[in-house]
Tab-separated table of C-alpha atoms (C1' of nucleotides) in Angstrom:
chain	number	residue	atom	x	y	z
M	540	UNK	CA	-7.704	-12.339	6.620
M	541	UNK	CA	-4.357	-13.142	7.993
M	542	UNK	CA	-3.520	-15.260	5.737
M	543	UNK	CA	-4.334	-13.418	2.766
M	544	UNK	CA	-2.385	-10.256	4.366
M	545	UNK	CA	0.663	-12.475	4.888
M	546	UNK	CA	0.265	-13.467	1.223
M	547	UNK	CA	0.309	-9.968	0.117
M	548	UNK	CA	2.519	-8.540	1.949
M	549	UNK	CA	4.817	-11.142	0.399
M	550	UNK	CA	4.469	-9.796	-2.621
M	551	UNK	CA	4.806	-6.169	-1.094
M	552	UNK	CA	8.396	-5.560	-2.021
M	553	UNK	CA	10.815	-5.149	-5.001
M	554	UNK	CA	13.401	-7.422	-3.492
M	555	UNK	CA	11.065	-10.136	-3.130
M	556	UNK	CA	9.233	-9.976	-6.332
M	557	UNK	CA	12.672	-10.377	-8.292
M	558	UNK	CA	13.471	-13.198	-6.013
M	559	UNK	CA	9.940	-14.749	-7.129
M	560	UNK	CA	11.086	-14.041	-10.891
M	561	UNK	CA	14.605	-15.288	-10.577
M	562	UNK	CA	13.288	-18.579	-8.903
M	563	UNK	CA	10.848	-19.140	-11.408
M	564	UNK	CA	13.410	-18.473	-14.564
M	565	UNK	CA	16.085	-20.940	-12.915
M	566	UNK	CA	14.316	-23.742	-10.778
M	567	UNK	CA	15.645	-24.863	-7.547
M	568	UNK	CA	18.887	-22.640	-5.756
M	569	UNK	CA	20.297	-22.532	-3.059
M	570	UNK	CA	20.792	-19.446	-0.430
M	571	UNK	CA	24.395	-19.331	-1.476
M	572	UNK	CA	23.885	-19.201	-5.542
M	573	UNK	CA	20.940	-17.080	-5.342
M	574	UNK	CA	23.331	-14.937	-3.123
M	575	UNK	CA	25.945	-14.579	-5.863
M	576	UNK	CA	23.768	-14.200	-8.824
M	577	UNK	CA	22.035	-11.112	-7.117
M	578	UNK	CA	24.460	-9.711	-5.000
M	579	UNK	CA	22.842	-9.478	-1.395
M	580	UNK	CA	23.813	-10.382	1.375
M	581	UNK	CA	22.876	-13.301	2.808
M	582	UNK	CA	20.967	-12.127	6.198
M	583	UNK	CA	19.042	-10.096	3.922
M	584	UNK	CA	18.572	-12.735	1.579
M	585	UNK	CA	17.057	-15.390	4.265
M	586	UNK	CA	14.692	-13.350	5.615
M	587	UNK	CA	13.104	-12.395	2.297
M	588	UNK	CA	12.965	-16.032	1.227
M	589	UNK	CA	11.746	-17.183	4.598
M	590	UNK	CA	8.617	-14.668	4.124
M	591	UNK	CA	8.328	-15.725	0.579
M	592	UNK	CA	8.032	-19.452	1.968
M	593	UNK	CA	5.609	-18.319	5.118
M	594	UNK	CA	3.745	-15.946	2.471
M	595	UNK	CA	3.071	-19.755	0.672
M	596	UNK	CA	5.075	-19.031	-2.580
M	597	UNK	CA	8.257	-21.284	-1.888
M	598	UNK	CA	9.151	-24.559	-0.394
M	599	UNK	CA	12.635	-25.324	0.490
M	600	UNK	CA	14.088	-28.757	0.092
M	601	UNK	CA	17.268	-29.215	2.765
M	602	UNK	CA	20.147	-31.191	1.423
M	603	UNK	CA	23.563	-31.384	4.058
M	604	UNK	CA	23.853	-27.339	4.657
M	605	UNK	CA	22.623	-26.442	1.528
M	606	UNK	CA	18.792	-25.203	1.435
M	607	UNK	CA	17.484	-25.427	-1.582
M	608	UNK	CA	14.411	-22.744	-2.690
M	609	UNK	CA	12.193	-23.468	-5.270
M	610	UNK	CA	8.462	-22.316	-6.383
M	611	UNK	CA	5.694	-24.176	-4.510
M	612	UNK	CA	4.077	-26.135	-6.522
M	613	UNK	CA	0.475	-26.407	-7.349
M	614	UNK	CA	0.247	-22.335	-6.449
M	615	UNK	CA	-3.588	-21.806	-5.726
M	616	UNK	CA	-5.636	-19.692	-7.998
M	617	UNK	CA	-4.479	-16.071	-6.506
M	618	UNK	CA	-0.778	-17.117	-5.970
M	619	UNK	CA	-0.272	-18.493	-9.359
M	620	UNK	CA	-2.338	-15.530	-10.773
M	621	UNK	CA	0.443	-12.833	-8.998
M	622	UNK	CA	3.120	-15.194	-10.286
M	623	UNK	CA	1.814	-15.030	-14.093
M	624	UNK	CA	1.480	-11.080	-13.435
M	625	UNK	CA	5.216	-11.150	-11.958
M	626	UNK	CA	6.215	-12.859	-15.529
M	627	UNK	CA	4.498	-9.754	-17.431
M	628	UNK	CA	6.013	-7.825	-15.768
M	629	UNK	CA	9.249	-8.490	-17.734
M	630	UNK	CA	11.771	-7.885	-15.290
M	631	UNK	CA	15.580	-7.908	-16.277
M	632	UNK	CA	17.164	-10.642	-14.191
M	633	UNK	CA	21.175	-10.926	-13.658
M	634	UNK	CA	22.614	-14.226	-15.203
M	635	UNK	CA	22.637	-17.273	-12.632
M	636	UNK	CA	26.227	-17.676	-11.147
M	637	UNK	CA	26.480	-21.114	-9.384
M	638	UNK	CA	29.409	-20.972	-6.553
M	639	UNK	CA	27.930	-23.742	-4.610
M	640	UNK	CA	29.356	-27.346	-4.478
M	641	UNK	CA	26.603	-29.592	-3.668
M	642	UNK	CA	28.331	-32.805	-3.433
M	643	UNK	CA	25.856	-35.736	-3.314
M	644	UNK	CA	22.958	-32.453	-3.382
M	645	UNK	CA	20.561	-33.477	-6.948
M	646	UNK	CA	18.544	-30.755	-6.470
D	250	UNK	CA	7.224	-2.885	-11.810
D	251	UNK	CA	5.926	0.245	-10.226
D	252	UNK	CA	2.382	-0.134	-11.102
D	253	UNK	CA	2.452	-3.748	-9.682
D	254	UNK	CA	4.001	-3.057	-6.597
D	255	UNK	CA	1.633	0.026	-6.372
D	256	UNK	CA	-1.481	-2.721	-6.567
D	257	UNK	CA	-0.191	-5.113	-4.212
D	258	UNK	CA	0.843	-1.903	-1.576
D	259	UNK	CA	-3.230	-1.038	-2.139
D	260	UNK	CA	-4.039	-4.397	-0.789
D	261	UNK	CA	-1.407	-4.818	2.067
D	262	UNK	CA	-4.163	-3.344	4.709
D	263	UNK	CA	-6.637	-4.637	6.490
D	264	UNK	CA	-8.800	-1.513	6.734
D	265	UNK	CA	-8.759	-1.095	2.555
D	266	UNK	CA	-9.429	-5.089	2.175
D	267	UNK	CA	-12.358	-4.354	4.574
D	268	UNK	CA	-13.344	-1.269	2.309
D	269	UNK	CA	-12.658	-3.286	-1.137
D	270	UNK	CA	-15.057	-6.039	0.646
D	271	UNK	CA	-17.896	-3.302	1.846
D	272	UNK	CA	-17.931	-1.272	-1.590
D	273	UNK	CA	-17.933	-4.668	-3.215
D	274	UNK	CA	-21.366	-5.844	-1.035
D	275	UNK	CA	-23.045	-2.367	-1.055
D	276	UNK	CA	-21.889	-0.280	-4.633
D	277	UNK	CA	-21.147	3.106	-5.306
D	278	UNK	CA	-21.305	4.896	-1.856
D	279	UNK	CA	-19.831	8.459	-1.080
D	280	UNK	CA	-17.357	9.179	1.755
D	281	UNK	CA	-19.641	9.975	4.615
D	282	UNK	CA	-21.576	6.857	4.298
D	283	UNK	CA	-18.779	4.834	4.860
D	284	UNK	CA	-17.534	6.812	7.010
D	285	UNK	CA	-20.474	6.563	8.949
D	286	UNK	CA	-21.012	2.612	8.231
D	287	UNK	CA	-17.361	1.868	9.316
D	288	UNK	CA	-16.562	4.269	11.936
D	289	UNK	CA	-13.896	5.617	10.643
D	290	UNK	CA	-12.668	9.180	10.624
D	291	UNK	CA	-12.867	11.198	7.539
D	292	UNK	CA	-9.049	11.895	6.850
D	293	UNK	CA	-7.912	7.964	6.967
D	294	UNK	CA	-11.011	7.148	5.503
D	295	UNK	CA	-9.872	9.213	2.708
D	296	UNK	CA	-6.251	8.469	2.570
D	297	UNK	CA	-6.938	4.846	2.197
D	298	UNK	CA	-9.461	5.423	-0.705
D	299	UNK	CA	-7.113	7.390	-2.358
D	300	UNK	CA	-4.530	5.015	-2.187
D	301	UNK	CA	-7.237	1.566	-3.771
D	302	UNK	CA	-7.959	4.440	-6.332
D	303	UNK	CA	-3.992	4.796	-7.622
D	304	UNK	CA	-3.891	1.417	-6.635
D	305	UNK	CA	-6.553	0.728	-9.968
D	306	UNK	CA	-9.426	-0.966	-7.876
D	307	UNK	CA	-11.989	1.844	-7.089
D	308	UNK	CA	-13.539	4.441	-9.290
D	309	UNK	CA	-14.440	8.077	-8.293
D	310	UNK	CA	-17.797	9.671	-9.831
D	311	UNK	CA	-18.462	13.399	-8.790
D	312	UNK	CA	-21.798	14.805	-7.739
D	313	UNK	CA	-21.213	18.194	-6.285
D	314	UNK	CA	-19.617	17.924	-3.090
D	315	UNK	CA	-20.244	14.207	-2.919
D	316	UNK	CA	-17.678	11.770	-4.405
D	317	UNK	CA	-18.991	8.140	-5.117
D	318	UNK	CA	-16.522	5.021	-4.918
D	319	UNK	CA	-17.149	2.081	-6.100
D	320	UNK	CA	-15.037	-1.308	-7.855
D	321	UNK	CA	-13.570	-0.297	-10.815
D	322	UNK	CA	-14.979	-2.254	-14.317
D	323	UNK	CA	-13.390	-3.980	-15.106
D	324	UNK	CA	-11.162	-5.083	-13.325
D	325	UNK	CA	-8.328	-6.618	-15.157
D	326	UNK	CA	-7.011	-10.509	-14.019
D	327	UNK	CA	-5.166	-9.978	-10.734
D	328	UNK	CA	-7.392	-7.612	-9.307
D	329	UNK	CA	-10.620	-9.429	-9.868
D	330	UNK	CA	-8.548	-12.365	-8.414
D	331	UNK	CA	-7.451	-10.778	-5.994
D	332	UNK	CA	-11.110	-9.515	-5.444
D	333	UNK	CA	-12.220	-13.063	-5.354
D	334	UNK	CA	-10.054	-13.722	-2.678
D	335	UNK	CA	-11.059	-11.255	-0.783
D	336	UNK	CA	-15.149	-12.403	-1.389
D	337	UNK	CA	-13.721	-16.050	0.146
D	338	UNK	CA	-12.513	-14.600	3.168
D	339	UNK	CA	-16.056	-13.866	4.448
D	340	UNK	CA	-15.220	-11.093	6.603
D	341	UNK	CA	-17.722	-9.868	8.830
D	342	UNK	CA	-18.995	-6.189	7.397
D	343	UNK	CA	-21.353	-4.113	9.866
D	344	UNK	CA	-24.282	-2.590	8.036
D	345	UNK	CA	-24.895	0.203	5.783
D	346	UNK	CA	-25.757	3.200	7.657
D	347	UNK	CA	-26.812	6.056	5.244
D	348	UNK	CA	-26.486	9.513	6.293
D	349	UNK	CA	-26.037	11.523	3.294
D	350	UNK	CA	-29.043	13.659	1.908
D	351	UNK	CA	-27.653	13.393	-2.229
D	352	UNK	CA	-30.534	15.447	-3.142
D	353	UNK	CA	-29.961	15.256	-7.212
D	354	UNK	CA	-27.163	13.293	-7.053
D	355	UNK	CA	-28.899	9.881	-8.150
D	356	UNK	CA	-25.827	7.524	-7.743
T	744	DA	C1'	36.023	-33.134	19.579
T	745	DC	C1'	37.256	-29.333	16.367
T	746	DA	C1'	37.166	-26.493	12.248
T	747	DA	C1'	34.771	-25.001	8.209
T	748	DT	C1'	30.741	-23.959	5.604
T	749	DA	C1'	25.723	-22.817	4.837
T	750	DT	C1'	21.903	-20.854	6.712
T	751	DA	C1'	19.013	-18.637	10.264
T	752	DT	C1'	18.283	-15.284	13.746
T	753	DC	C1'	19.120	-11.091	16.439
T	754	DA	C1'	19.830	-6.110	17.604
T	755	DA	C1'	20.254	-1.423	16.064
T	756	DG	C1'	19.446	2.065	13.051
T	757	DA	C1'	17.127	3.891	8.726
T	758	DT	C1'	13.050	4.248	5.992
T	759	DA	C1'	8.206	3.710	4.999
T	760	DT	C1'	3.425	3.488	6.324
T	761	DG	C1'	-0.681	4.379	9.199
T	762	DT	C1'	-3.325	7.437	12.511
T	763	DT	C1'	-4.995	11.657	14.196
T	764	DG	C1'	-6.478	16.443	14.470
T	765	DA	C1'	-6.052	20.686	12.007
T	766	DT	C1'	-6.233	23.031	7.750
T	767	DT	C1'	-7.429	23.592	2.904
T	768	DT	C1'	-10.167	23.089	-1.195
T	769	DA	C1'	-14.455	22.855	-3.674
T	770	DA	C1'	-19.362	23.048	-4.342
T	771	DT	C1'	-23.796	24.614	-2.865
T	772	DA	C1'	-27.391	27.333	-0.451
T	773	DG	C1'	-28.890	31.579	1.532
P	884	DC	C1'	-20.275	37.429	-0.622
P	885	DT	C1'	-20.702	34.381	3.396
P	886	DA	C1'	-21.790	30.212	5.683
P	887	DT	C1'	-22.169	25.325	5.344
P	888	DT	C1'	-21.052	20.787	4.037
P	889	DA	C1'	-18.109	17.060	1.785
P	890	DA	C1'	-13.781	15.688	0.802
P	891	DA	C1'	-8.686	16.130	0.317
P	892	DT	C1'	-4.332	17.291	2.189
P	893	DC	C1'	-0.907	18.372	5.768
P	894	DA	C1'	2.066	17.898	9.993
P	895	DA	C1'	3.290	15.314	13.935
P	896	DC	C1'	3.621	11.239	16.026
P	897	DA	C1'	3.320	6.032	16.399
P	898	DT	C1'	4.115	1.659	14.355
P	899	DA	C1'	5.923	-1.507	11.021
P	900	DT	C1'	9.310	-2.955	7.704
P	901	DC	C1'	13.938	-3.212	5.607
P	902	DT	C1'	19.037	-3.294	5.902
P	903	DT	C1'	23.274	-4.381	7.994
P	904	DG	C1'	26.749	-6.544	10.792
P	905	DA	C1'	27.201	-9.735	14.492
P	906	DT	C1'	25.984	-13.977	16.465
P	907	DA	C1'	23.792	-18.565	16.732
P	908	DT	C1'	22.628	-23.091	14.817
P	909	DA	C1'	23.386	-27.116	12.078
P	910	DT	C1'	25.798	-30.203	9.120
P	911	DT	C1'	29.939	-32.064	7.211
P	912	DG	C1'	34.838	-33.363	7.016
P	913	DT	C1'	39.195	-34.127	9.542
DNA sequence: ACAATATATCAAGATATGTTGATTTAATAG
DNA sequence: CTATTAAATCAACATATCTTGATATATTGT
């Protein structure tokens, strides 16, 4: 039950579903680019991605500073099932504006 | 957008997974039975079946004073999933304990 | 070691959600 | 019409969640 409440509750919010959509249109980003492309700030931003990743719908892959947030990959049945209803839902996503500079990062 | 986040708000409770899990075991059943079965006062018992009804997973049927909830048919994708995971979680549900006298109401 | 950058966490206040008991609404029986 | 029962709604309070700015941690470059 826990689980399945943390999972939900994941998806309980506005912020985090256009996070979800955002990461699944563009791939991997980090805090920093994901910061610029939708204009929060980045305390805000960290705490909705880390309950995104506890919620089991993100991993994060740490490179230097940079943390790098992506879709989990394989999503289980009711996961992937919210994520497909998250693409209907159409949402209109700002453009992707990159300010980081990753270095050695391939992410 | 609305409408999703309105569906995943319905599920972000234990006490309406519990009543998603109990209508989905015992069928149609009218307030005072599970208010009876579940020990639960009338007006939160009431508030949180409102709230799977907007929320598109229970139906209402009317039989003079008595209103009848049960699972919505169908349900569409992420509900039913969602229903499924809520079947998996095997939650412990205490037993049906009728009190209602429906006379002609044969529900 | 020190400074700079990226990210995470914390504390305080604002907003939303859940619980309870009281009240209201609606249908039925006398 | 009045009393009774089932269910819905309301108001007050308690609890949880979100936002923000400040601070802490961690890594890199000098």
């Amino acid at each position: 039950m826990e689980i399945f409440l943390e999972t939900v509750s994941a998806l309980n919010d506005e912020t985090r579903v256009k996070l979800l959509a955002f990461l699944d249109q563009h791939g991997p980003l980090c805090v920093c680019d994901l910061q610029s492309s939708l204009g929060m700030i980045q305390s805000r931003l960290s705490r909705h991605l880390k309950i995104l990743k506890d919620g089991g719908f993100l991993r994060v892959d740490r490179c230097g500073t940079w943390a790098y947030y992506s879709i989990r990959t394989p999503l289980d049945r009711f996961r992937s099932e919210a994520l497909a209803e998250i693409r209907c839902l159409g949402i209109e996503l700002p453009p992707l504006i990159k300010i980081s500079e990753t270095g050695d990062c391939k992410i």
